[in-house]
mmCIF file of C-alpha atoms and ligand atoms in Angstrom:
data_model
loop_
_atom_site.group_PDB
_atom_site.id
_atom_site.type_symbol
_atom_site.label_atom_id
_atom_site.label_comp_id
_atom_site.label_asym_id
_atom_site.label_seq_id
_atom_site.Cartn_x
_atom_site.Cartn_y
_atom_site.Cartn_z
ATOM 1 C CA MET A 1 -16.124 -21.874 37.193
ATOM 2 C CA LYS A 2 -13.669 -24.058 37.979
ATOM 3 C CA ILE A 3 -11.969 -26.297 35.363
ATOM 4 C CA ILE A 4 -8.766 -28.519 35.353
ATOM 5 C CA ALA A 5 -6.062 -27.763 33.213
ATOM 6 C CA ALA A 6 -2.380 -28.243 32.831
ATOM 7 C CA ILE A 7 -0.112 -25.769 33.594
ATOM 8 C CA ALA A 8 3.002 -25.653 31.422
ATOM 9 C CA ASN A 9 5.386 -23.277 34.552
ATOM 10 C CA GLY A 10 8.562 -23.510 32.315
ATOM 11 C CA PRO A 11 11.373 -25.239 30.589
ATOM 12 C CA ARG A 12 12.131 -27.377 32.510
ATOM 13 C CA ASP A 13 9.075 -28.319 34.951
ATOM 14 C CA PRO A 14 6.819 -30.807 34.330
ATOM 15 C CA PHE A 15 3.428 -29.642 33.472
ATOM 16 C CA GLU A 16 1.310 -29.347 36.548
ATOM 17 C CA ILE A 17 -2.219 -30.778 36.226
ATOM 18 C CA ALA A 18 -4.577 -27.944 38.731
ATOM 19 C CA PRO A 19 -7.609 -26.449 38.858
ATOM 20 C CA CYS A 20 -8.101 -22.927 37.568
ATOM 21 C CA GLU A 21 -10.584 -20.409 37.413
ATOM 22 C CA LEU A 22 -12.320 -19.669 34.006
ATOM 23 C CA SER A 23 -14.436 -16.323 33.357
ATOM 24 C CA ALA A 24 -17.656 -16.557 31.620
ATOM 25 C CA PRO A 25 -17.082 -16.420 27.275
ATOM 26 C CA ARG A 26 -17.630 -12.537 25.751
ATOM 27 C CA GLY A 27 -19.151 -11.386 22.715
ATOM 28 C CA GLY A 28 -17.917 -13.274 19.626
ATOM 29 C CA GLU A 29 -16.673 -16.153 22.168
ATOM 30 C CA VAL A 30 -17.891 -19.570 23.217
ATOM 31 C CA LEU A 31 -17.216 -21.937 25.951
ATOM 32 C CA VAL A 32 -15.850 -25.343 25.260
ATOM 33 C CA ARG A 33 -15.820 -28.504 27.128
ATOM 34 C CA VAL A 34 -12.615 -30.281 25.665
ATOM 35 C CA HIS A 35 -13.012 -33.761 24.866
ATOM 36 C CA ALA A 36 -9.277 -34.118 23.624
ATOM 37 C CA CYS A 37 -6.688 -31.857 22.148
ATOM 38 C CA GLY A 38 -3.454 -32.935 20.004
ATOM 39 C CA ILE A 39 0.135 -32.205 21.418
ATOM 40 C CA CYS A 40 1.567 -30.271 18.522
ATOM 41 C CA HIS A 41 5.701 -29.572 18.569
ATOM 42 C CA THR A 42 4.701 -25.642 18.725
ATOM 43 C CA ASP A 43 3.049 -26.162 22.322
ATOM 44 C CA LEU A 44 6.764 -28.048 23.190
ATOM 45 C CA ALA A 45 8.968 -24.794 21.205
ATOM 46 C CA VAL A 46 7.033 -22.721 23.746
ATOM 47 C CA LYS A 47 7.126 -24.572 27.290
ATOM 48 C CA TYR A 48 10.738 -25.600 26.111
ATOM 49 C CA GLY A 49 11.467 -21.431 25.815
ATOM 50 C CA HIS A 50 12.793 -21.684 22.258
ATOM 51 C CA ILE A 51 9.633 -19.194 21.413
ATOM 52 C CA PRO A 52 9.700 -16.619 23.931
ATOM 53 C CA VAL A 53 6.356 -16.474 25.767
ATOM 54 C CA GLN A 54 5.509 -15.468 29.333
ATOM 55 C CA MET A 55 4.966 -18.324 31.704
ATOM 56 C CA PRO A 56 2.850 -20.063 34.019
ATOM 57 C CA LYS A 57 0.645 -20.536 30.582
ATOM 58 C CA VAL A 58 -2.029 -22.814 29.546
ATOM 59 C CA LEU A 59 -1.172 -24.476 25.927
ATOM 60 C CA GLY A 60 -2.939 -26.688 23.777
ATOM 61 C CA HIS A 61 -4.081 -25.833 20.004
ATOM 62 C CA GLU A 62 -5.614 -28.922 18.809
ATOM 63 C CA GLY A 63 -8.580 -29.066 20.906
ATOM 64 C CA ALA A 64 -11.680 -30.720 19.824
ATOM 65 C CA GLY A 65 -14.778 -30.691 22.086
ATOM 66 C CA VAL A 66 -18.664 -29.538 22.517
ATOM 67 C CA ILE A 67 -20.043 -25.599 22.889
ATOM 68 C CA GLU A 68 -21.460 -25.760 26.566
ATOM 69 C CA GLN A 69 -22.226 -21.436 26.500
ATOM 70 C CA VAL A 70 -21.936 -19.281 23.673
ATOM 71 C CA GLY A 71 -21.302 -15.314 24.480
ATOM 72 C CA PRO A 72 -23.606 -12.366 22.840
ATOM 73 C CA GLY A 73 -23.931 -12.105 19.334
ATOM 74 C CA VAL A 74 -22.267 -15.276 18.552
ATOM 75 C CA THR A 75 -22.689 -15.699 14.725
ATOM 76 C CA SER A 76 -20.116 -17.960 12.306
ATOM 77 C CA PHE A 77 -18.986 -16.492 9.090
ATOM 78 C CA ARG A 78 -19.461 -19.464 6.854
ATOM 79 C CA PRO A 79 -22.500 -19.374 4.634
ATOM 80 C CA GLY A 80 -25.284 -21.056 5.435
ATOM 81 C CA VAL A 81 -24.254 -20.905 9.162
ATOM 82 C CA THR A 82 -25.493 -18.466 11.537
ATOM 83 C CA SER A 83 -24.994 -19.243 14.563
ATOM 84 C CA PHE A 84 -23.205 -22.208 17.345
ATOM 85 C CA ARG A 85 -25.457 -22.850 19.990
ATOM 86 C CA PRO A 86 -24.503 -25.171 23.124
ATOM 87 C CA GLY A 87 -24.101 -28.979 21.911
ATOM 88 C CA ASP A 88 -22.190 -28.547 19.601
ATOM 89 C CA HIS A 89 -19.097 -30.360 18.251
ATOM 90 C CA VAL A 90 -16.566 -28.168 17.463
ATOM 91 C CA LEU A 91 -12.811 -28.199 16.451
ATOM 92 C CA MET A 92 -10.382 -25.634 17.306
ATOM 93 C CA SER A 93 -7.804 -24.503 15.122
ATOM 94 C CA PHE A 94 -5.462 -21.022 14.890
ATOM 95 C CA GLY A 95 -7.175 -17.993 15.328
ATOM 96 C CA SER A 96 -6.752 -14.593 13.191
ATOM 97 C CA CYS A 97 -7.922 -10.943 13.457
ATOM 98 C CA GLY A 98 -10.481 -10.884 10.587
ATOM 99 C CA GLU A 99 -9.055 -6.813 10.141
ATOM 100 C CA CYS A 100 -6.013 -6.795 8.176
ATOM 101 C CA SER A 101 -5.187 -7.133 4.734
ATOM 102 C CA ASN A 102 -3.959 -10.520 4.762
ATOM 103 C CA CYS A 103 -7.539 -12.220 6.629
ATOM 104 C CA SER A 104 -9.221 -9.805 4.147
ATOM 105 C CA ASP A 105 -7.551 -11.772 1.130
ATOM 106 C CA GLY A 106 -7.956 -15.168 2.895
ATOM 107 C CA ALA A 107 -4.606 -15.847 4.057
ATOM 108 C CA LEU A 108 -5.456 -16.445 7.592
ATOM 109 C CA GLY A 109 -1.901 -17.797 8.618
ATOM 110 C CA TYR A 110 -0.489 -14.770 7.658
ATOM 111 C CA CYS A 111 -2.929 -12.466 9.676
ATOM 112 C CA ASP A 112 -0.800 -9.318 10.997
ATOM 113 C CA HIS A 113 -1.820 -10.493 14.178
ATOM 114 C CA PHE A 114 -1.217 -13.881 14.251
ATOM 115 C CA ARG A 115 1.668 -13.870 16.676
ATOM 116 C CA THR A 116 -0.236 -12.227 19.172
ATOM 117 C CA ILE A 117 -3.420 -13.830 18.736
ATOM 118 C CA ASN A 118 -1.639 -17.499 18.974
ATOM 119 C CA LEU A 119 1.458 -17.701 20.582
ATOM 120 C CA PHE A 120 1.363 -14.321 23.014
ATOM 121 C CA GLY A 121 -2.911 -15.369 23.612
ATOM 122 C CA ASN A 122 -3.856 -12.326 23.770
ATOM 123 C CA ARG A 123 -7.646 -11.713 24.442
ATOM 124 C CA SER A 124 -9.537 -8.256 24.438
ATOM 125 C CA GLY A 125 -9.886 -7.661 27.993
ATOM 126 C CA GLY A 126 -7.501 -9.773 29.376
ATOM 127 C CA SER A 127 -6.389 -13.545 30.382
ATOM 128 C CA ALA A 128 -10.289 -15.563 30.681
ATOM 129 C CA LEU A 129 -8.226 -18.067 33.075
ATOM 130 C CA SER A 130 -6.614 -17.227 36.365
ATOM 131 C CA ARG A 131 -5.351 -19.347 39.751
ATOM 132 C CA GLY A 132 -5.563 -18.628 42.991
ATOM 133 C CA GLY A 133 -6.401 -14.620 42.120
ATOM 134 C CA SER A 134 -3.746 -14.059 39.635
ATOM 135 C CA ASP A 135 -3.809 -14.247 36.116
ATOM 136 C CA LEU A 136 -2.682 -17.261 34.464
ATOM 137 C CA GLY A 137 -1.580 -16.888 30.455
ATOM 138 C CA GLY A 138 -4.098 -18.299 28.479
ATOM 139 C CA HIS A 139 -6.410 -17.772 24.885
ATOM 140 C CA PHE A 140 -2.840 -20.034 23.450
ATOM 141 C CA PHE A 141 -4.194 -20.333 19.479
ATOM 142 C CA ALA A 142 -7.550 -18.718 21.014
ATOM 143 C CA GLN A 143 -8.042 -21.489 23.047
ATOM 144 C CA SER A 144 -5.807 -22.956 25.539
ATOM 145 C CA ALA A 145 -6.716 -26.423 25.336
ATOM 146 C CA PHE A 146 -4.806 -28.805 27.751
ATOM 147 C CA ALA A 147 -7.838 -28.257 30.259
ATOM 148 C CA SER A 148 -11.365 -29.520 30.474
ATOM 149 C CA HIS A 149 -12.245 -26.198 29.263
ATOM 150 C CA ALA A 150 -11.706 -23.148 26.753
ATOM 151 C CA ILE A 151 -12.931 -19.914 25.763
ATOM 152 C CA ALA A 152 -12.725 -20.002 21.947
ATOM 153 C CA THR A 153 -13.886 -17.345 19.381
ATOM 154 C CA THR A 154 -16.167 -18.020 16.170
ATOM 155 C CA ARG A 155 -13.447 -17.204 14.221
ATOM 156 C CA ASN A 156 -11.149 -20.648 14.788
ATOM 157 C CA ILE A 157 -14.462 -23.172 16.041
ATOM 158 C CA VAL A 158 -15.266 -25.327 12.774
ATOM 159 C CA LYS A 159 -18.738 -27.278 13.235
ATOM 160 C CA VAL A 160 -18.116 -30.945 13.332
ATOM 161 C CA ASP A 161 -20.919 -33.953 12.802
ATOM 162 C CA ALA A 162 -21.577 -35.063 16.621
ATOM 163 C CA ASP A 163 -20.501 -38.952 15.491
ATOM 164 C CA LEU A 164 -17.009 -37.979 14.753
ATOM 165 C CA PRO A 165 -14.523 -39.721 16.802
ATOM 166 C CA LEU A 166 -13.142 -36.472 18.323
ATOM 167 C CA ASP A 167 -9.792 -37.697 20.331
ATOM 168 C CA LEU A 168 -8.959 -39.057 16.211
ATOM 169 C CA VAL A 169 -9.864 -35.779 13.878
ATOM 170 C CA ALA A 170 -8.664 -33.440 17.124
ATOM 171 C CA PRO A 171 -5.632 -32.668 15.449
ATOM 172 C CA LEU A 172 -6.544 -31.916 11.975
ATOM 173 C CA GLY A 173 -7.071 -28.124 13.673
ATOM 174 C CA CYS A 174 -3.217 -27.653 13.277
ATOM 175 C CA GLY A 175 -0.955 -30.526 12.520
ATOM 176 C CA ILE A 176 -2.430 -32.253 10.056
ATOM 177 C CA GLN A 177 -3.909 -28.877 8.677
ATOM 178 C CA THR A 178 -0.240 -28.072 7.835
ATOM 179 C CA GLY A 179 1.014 -30.699 6.504
ATOM 180 C CA MET A 180 -1.631 -31.885 4.293
ATOM 181 C CA GLY A 181 -2.813 -28.187 3.304
ATOM 182 C CA SER A 182 1.099 -27.688 2.729
ATOM 183 C CA VAL A 183 1.036 -29.720 0.071
ATOM 184 C CA MET A 184 -2.708 -29.338 -1.460
ATOM 185 C CA ASN A 185 -2.570 -25.772 -1.376
ATOM 186 C CA VAL A 186 0.863 -24.634 -1.324
ATOM 187 C CA LEU A 187 2.855 -27.320 -3.553
ATOM 188 C CA ARG A 188 0.039 -28.601 -5.128
ATOM 189 C CA PRO A 189 2.082 -31.438 -6.788
ATOM 190 C CA ARG A 190 0.840 -33.325 -10.158
ATOM 191 C CA ALA A 191 0.015 -36.529 -10.799
ATOM 192 C CA GLY A 192 2.411 -38.739 -11.400
ATOM 193 C CA THR A 193 5.489 -36.591 -9.754
ATOM 194 C CA SER A 194 7.737 -36.824 -7.333
ATOM 195 C CA ILE A 195 7.890 -35.539 -3.289
ATOM 196 C CA ALA A 196 10.305 -35.565 -0.908
ATOM 197 C CA VAL A 197 9.525 -35.061 2.805
ATOM 198 C CA PHE A 198 11.987 -33.948 5.303
ATOM 199 C CA GLY A 199 11.098 -35.256 8.947
ATOM 200 C CA VAL A 200 8.175 -37.580 8.774
ATOM 201 C CA GLY A 201 6.156 -36.713 12.182
ATOM 202 C CA ALA A 202 2.560 -35.863 12.628
ATOM 203 C CA VAL A 203 2.770 -33.252 9.726
ATOM 204 C CA GLY A 204 5.289 -34.941 7.619
ATOM 205 C CA LEU A 205 3.101 -37.654 7.634
ATOM 206 C CA SER A 206 0.236 -35.796 7.059
ATOM 207 C CA ALA A 207 2.324 -34.768 3.660
ATOM 208 C CA ILE A 208 2.972 -38.006 2.675
ATOM 209 C CA ILE A 209 -1.096 -38.840 2.480
ATOM 210 C CA ALA A 210 -1.728 -35.954 0.903
ATOM 211 C CA ALA A 211 0.834 -36.528 -1.600
ATOM 212 C CA ARG A 212 -0.682 -39.670 -2.271
ATOM 213 C CA ILE A 213 -4.422 -38.319 -2.600
ATOM 214 C CA VAL A 214 -3.286 -35.870 -5.068
ATOM 215 C CA GLY A 215 -1.604 -38.562 -6.894
ATOM 216 C CA CYS A 216 2.139 -38.602 -6.652
ATOM 217 C CA SER A 217 3.519 -41.738 -7.994
ATOM 218 C CA THR A 218 7.278 -40.768 -6.025
ATOM 219 C CA ILE A 219 6.873 -40.318 -2.144
ATOM 220 C CA ILE A 220 10.059 -40.496 -0.422
ATOM 221 C CA ALA A 221 10.140 -39.659 2.937
ATOM 222 C CA VAL A 222 13.350 -39.062 5.289
ATOM 223 C CA ASP A 223 13.876 -39.544 8.784
ATOM 224 C CA VAL A 224 16.202 -40.873 11.633
ATOM 225 C CA VAL A 225 13.585 -42.895 13.202
ATOM 226 C CA PRO A 226 13.190 -45.676 11.746
ATOM 227 C CA GLU A 227 9.577 -46.269 13.404
ATOM 228 C CA ARG A 228 8.610 -42.881 12.156
ATOM 229 C CA LEU A 229 10.184 -44.374 8.272
ATOM 230 C CA ARG A 230 7.785 -48.028 8.981
ATOM 231 C CA VAL A 231 4.769 -45.832 9.290
ATOM 232 C CA ALA A 232 5.548 -43.053 6.673
ATOM 233 C CA ARG A 233 5.528 -46.539 4.733
ATOM 234 C CA GLU A 234 2.288 -47.820 5.286
ATOM 235 C CA LEU A 235 0.856 -44.502 4.716
ATOM 236 C CA GLY A 236 1.666 -43.562 1.258
ATOM 237 C CA ALA A 237 5.651 -43.337 1.340
ATOM 238 C CA THR A 238 7.209 -45.337 -2.121
ATOM 239 C CA HIS A 239 10.575 -44.499 -0.150
ATOM 240 C CA ALA A 240 11.666 -44.747 3.189
ATOM 241 C CA ILE A 241 15.641 -43.051 3.735
ATOM 242 C CA SER A 242 17.204 -43.249 7.092
ATOM 243 C CA GLY A 243 20.089 -41.466 8.063
ATOM 244 C CA ARG A 244 21.354 -38.366 8.505
ATOM 245 C CA ALA A 245 19.601 -35.345 6.105
ATOM 246 C CA GLU A 246 23.222 -34.312 4.369
ATOM 247 C CA ASN A 247 23.606 -37.308 2.082
ATOM 248 C CA SER A 248 20.039 -37.755 1.529
ATOM 249 C CA ALA A 249 19.790 -35.022 -1.416
ATOM 250 C CA ALA A 250 21.809 -37.165 -3.839
ATOM 251 C CA GLU A 251 19.996 -40.064 -2.845
ATOM 252 C CA ILE A 252 17.009 -38.173 -3.943
ATOM 253 C CA THR A 253 18.368 -37.491 -6.731
ATOM 254 C CA GLU A 254 19.369 -40.355 -7.988
ATOM 255 C CA LEU A 255 15.891 -42.396 -6.939
ATOM 256 C CA THR A 256 14.073 -39.238 -9.112
ATOM 257 C CA GLN A 257 16.024 -39.349 -12.233
ATOM 258 C CA GLY A 258 16.877 -36.010 -11.874
ATOM 259 C CA GLY A 259 15.708 -34.101 -8.392
ATOM 260 C CA ALA A 260 12.257 -34.420 -6.795
ATOM 261 C CA HIS A 261 9.760 -31.727 -8.323
ATOM 262 C CA VAL A 262 8.589 -30.422 -4.589
ATOM 263 C CA SER A 263 9.566 -30.760 -0.774
ATOM 264 C CA LEU A 264 8.962 -30.557 2.595
ATOM 265 C CA ASP A 265 10.760 -29.511 5.745
ATOM 266 C CA THR A 266 9.708 -30.271 9.075
ATOM 267 C CA THR A 267 12.379 -30.290 11.108
ATOM 268 C CA GLY A 268 13.876 -26.430 10.569
ATOM 269 C CA VAL A 269 17.075 -28.671 10.948
ATOM 270 C CA PRO A 270 19.558 -26.273 8.453
ATOM 271 C CA ALA A 271 21.287 -29.102 7.082
ATOM 272 C CA ALA A 272 17.981 -31.164 6.515
ATOM 273 C CA VAL A 273 16.720 -27.566 4.850
ATOM 274 C CA ALA A 274 19.417 -27.591 2.871
ATOM 275 C CA SER A 275 18.627 -30.286 1.340
ATOM 276 C CA SER A 276 14.766 -30.011 1.105
ATOM 277 C CA VAL A 277 16.564 -27.374 -1.589
ATOM 278 C CA ASN A 278 19.398 -29.293 -2.915
ATOM 279 C CA CYS A 279 17.351 -32.355 -3.893
ATOM 280 C CA LEU A 280 14.863 -30.756 -6.107
ATOM 281 C CA ARG A 281 14.914 -30.632 -9.919
ATOM 282 C CA ALA A 282 15.077 -27.588 -11.868
ATOM 283 C CA ARG A 283 11.697 -24.903 -10.702
ATOM 284 C CA GLY A 284 11.339 -27.254 -7.758
ATOM 285 C CA VAL A 285 9.818 -25.930 -4.993
ATOM 286 C CA SER A 286 10.638 -26.149 -0.938
ATOM 287 C CA ALA A 287 8.068 -25.795 1.568
ATOM 288 C CA GLN A 288 9.252 -24.853 4.562
ATOM 289 C CA VAL A 289 6.924 -25.243 8.131
ATOM 290 C CA ALA A 290 9.305 -26.117 11.043
ATOM 291 C CA ALA A 291 9.015 -23.531 14.002
ATOM 292 C CA PRO A 292 12.656 -23.601 15.261
ATOM 293 C CA PRO A 293 14.999 -21.761 17.836
ATOM 294 C CA ARG A 294 14.807 -17.962 17.193
ATOM 295 C CA GLY A 295 17.593 -16.676 15.050
ATOM 296 C CA THR A 296 17.897 -20.172 13.226
ATOM 297 C CA MET A 297 19.675 -19.398 10.080
ATOM 298 C CA TYR A 298 18.958 -21.535 6.513
ATOM 299 C CA ALA A 299 21.698 -21.774 4.185
ATOM 300 C CA ALA A 300 21.226 -23.041 0.147
ATOM 301 C CA GLU A 301 23.888 -22.602 -2.339
ATOM 302 C CA ALA A 302 23.295 -19.872 -4.566
ATOM 303 C CA SER A 303 24.380 -22.055 -7.613
ATOM 304 C CA VAL A 304 21.536 -24.223 -7.303
ATOM 305 C CA VAL A 305 18.823 -21.862 -6.200
ATOM 306 C CA VAL A 306 19.427 -19.264 -9.011
ATOM 307 C CA GLY A 307 20.372 -22.295 -11.808
ATOM 308 C CA ARG A 308 17.753 -24.706 -11.331
ATOM 309 C CA GLY A 309 15.093 -21.339 -10.428
ATOM 310 C CA ILE A 310 13.854 -22.946 -6.989
ATOM 311 C CA SER A 311 11.553 -21.535 -4.612
ATOM 312 C CA ILE A 312 11.712 -21.480 -1.086
ATOM 313 C CA ARG A 313 8.411 -20.844 0.275
ATOM 314 C CA GLY A 314 7.557 -20.556 4.125
ATOM 315 C CA VAL A 315 3.969 -22.224 4.963
ATOM 316 C CA VAL A 316 1.882 -21.216 8.081
ATOM 317 C CA GLU A 317 -1.176 -23.746 9.009
ATOM 318 C CA GLY A 318 -0.479 -24.929 5.276
ATOM 319 C CA ASP A 319 -2.216 -21.616 4.366
ATOM 320 C CA ALA A 320 -5.289 -23.372 5.099
ATOM 321 C CA ASN A 321 -9.101 -21.381 6.099
ATOM 322 C CA PRO A 322 -9.870 -23.868 8.833
ATOM 323 C CA GLN A 323 -13.118 -23.397 7.747
ATOM 324 C CA LEU A 324 -12.813 -24.797 4.632
ATOM 325 C CA PHE A 325 -9.857 -26.755 5.253
ATOM 326 C CA ILE A 326 -11.308 -29.072 8.058
ATOM 327 C CA PRO A 327 -14.513 -29.959 6.399
ATOM 328 C CA ARG A 328 -12.346 -31.497 3.245
ATOM 329 C CA MET A 329 -9.773 -33.160 5.390
ATOM 330 C CA ILE A 330 -12.789 -34.915 7.424
ATOM 331 C CA GLY A 331 -13.838 -35.698 4.130
ATOM 332 C CA PHE A 332 -10.548 -37.533 3.370
ATOM 333 C CA PHE A 333 -11.028 -39.250 6.995
ATOM 334 C CA ARG A 334 -14.413 -40.826 6.640
ATOM 335 C CA GLU A 335 -13.259 -42.305 2.850
ATOM 336 C CA GLY A 336 -10.368 -44.358 5.140
ATOM 337 C CA ARG A 337 -7.855 -41.888 2.654
ATOM 338 C CA LEU A 338 -6.418 -40.015 6.055
ATOM 339 C CA PRO A 339 -6.602 -42.929 8.663
ATOM 340 C CA LEU A 340 -5.948 -40.872 12.130
ATOM 341 C CA ASP A 341 -5.874 -44.359 13.760
ATOM 342 C CA LYS A 342 -2.591 -45.179 12.608
ATOM 343 C CA PHE A 343 -0.739 -42.010 13.951
ATOM 344 C CA VAL A 344 -2.666 -41.099 17.012
ATOM 345 C CA LYS A 345 -2.183 -42.067 20.708
ATOM 346 C CA THR A 346 -4.821 -40.929 23.302
ATOM 347 C CA TYR A 347 -3.654 -40.411 27.128
ATOM 348 C CA PRO A 348 -5.907 -39.425 30.075
ATOM 349 C CA LEU A 349 -4.747 -35.670 30.714
ATOM 350 C CA ALA A 350 -3.154 -36.792 33.854
ATOM 351 C CA ARG A 351 -0.529 -38.634 31.665
ATOM 352 C CA ILE A 352 0.248 -35.481 29.731
ATOM 353 C CA ASN A 353 3.763 -35.305 30.842
ATOM 354 C CA GLU A 354 4.047 -39.434 29.430
ATOM 355 C CA ALA A 355 2.890 -38.279 26.294
ATOM 356 C CA VAL A 356 5.144 -35.401 25.820
ATOM 357 C CA ASP A 357 8.139 -37.380 26.731
ATOM 358 C CA ASP A 358 6.711 -40.033 23.928
ATOM 359 C CA LEU A 359 6.797 -37.108 21.283
ATOM 360 C CA ASP A 360 10.141 -36.256 22.061
ATOM 361 C CA SER A 361 11.350 -39.129 21.802
ATOM 362 C CA GLY A 362 9.781 -39.917 18.496
ATOM 363 C CA ARG A 363 7.791 -43.351 20.038
ATOM 364 C CA VAL A 364 4.613 -41.756 19.434
ATOM 365 C CA VAL A 365 3.814 -39.545 16.180
ATOM 366 C CA LYS A 366 0.511 -37.762 16.911
ATOM 367 C CA PRO A 367 -0.187 -38.119 21.098
ATOM 368 C CA VAL A 368 -3.742 -36.655 21.582
ATOM 369 C CA LEU A 369 -4.543 -35.897 25.070
ATOM 370 C CA THR A 370 -8.225 -36.751 26.719
ATOM 371 C CA MET A 371 -10.275 -34.804 29.121
ATOM 372 C CA VAL A 372 -13.533 -36.801 28.939
ATOM 373 C CA GLU A 373 -12.978 -39.108 32.410
ATOM 374 C CA ILE A 374 -12.086 -35.007 34.010
ATOM 375 C CA GLY A 375 -15.556 -33.525 33.588
ATOM 376 C CA SER A 376 -16.777 -30.758 35.401
ATOM 377 C CA ALA A 377 -14.440 -29.900 38.467
HETATM 378 ZN ZN1 ZN B 1 -5.427 -10.340 10.256
HETATM 379 ZN ZN1 ZN B 2 0.575 -26.717 16.200
#
């Protein structure tokens, strides 16, 4: 079928909106009419070549939409849900193989084939996308949702109620899940303890929201963009530290009277990562979630790490199983505890380059592209 997609041609080229061909869903796959898709930093890391992936490619991995067609034998592994049907509203998250030892262990973000499935978009039998007869890289995070339609798999779609605003909940599939999951599944701070969050874009803000939900009493946001700090305060940060990360560790140690219990770095900037370790009290845990350019090295002072018994933990997708964690986040959204409207801004797909500029400059925390007006091409 003919669809419309935003194509990434290379690091310096703007996204190109163009008609493409999408083949029909195979076994275990569904065709989703995309209504909205968030833009995540991983999309840009790939676009800018920080993560080497073959171009041209259709990116987008926070898709939300409605199933239009199902492939043969489509069933869900979620207990009590036997199948997906056309008309079901779904969020798309990351893909996983379901068969390796980590998948078997429920650690889907550490699937042995995570990079192959999600970053390289390998799909058995080849790409579903083509343009003018030549293959176009697709299936990014088992979706490629910067498009009017996407092929996803039953492993990476999560059914949601039809009354949910898809343009607001789309980013639950990656960015929000990463931030909230890192706090709720990995760091698990106790009520009344402290957390420092370095970089308060969508992932950091989600971590702050989660920290507030679990009852942290001191929630410190660190960022260089004043507007993001303002939003962080509005969403639950008790303190906001502006300026360079190098100086922040001492400030946090003072604020928390001895160091934060846990910290999270979303920036991948080595100086911020070092501060996220140095700001911890004894037995503190620092979670690292960023995807900085390949070859980036982090350094931490041995006497701090060893002497204070610090743990440094890399986290993918908040250690979340989307089938379980997305419904939990939707519960928080319905209760008003996850106010997505405070940091989501929607743009029609045709204005994707403006949305990317706004994300890059920090003017907008979470741009979400909407495709509703495109329809079938
Ligand atoms: Zn696996
Ligand atoms: Zn992402």
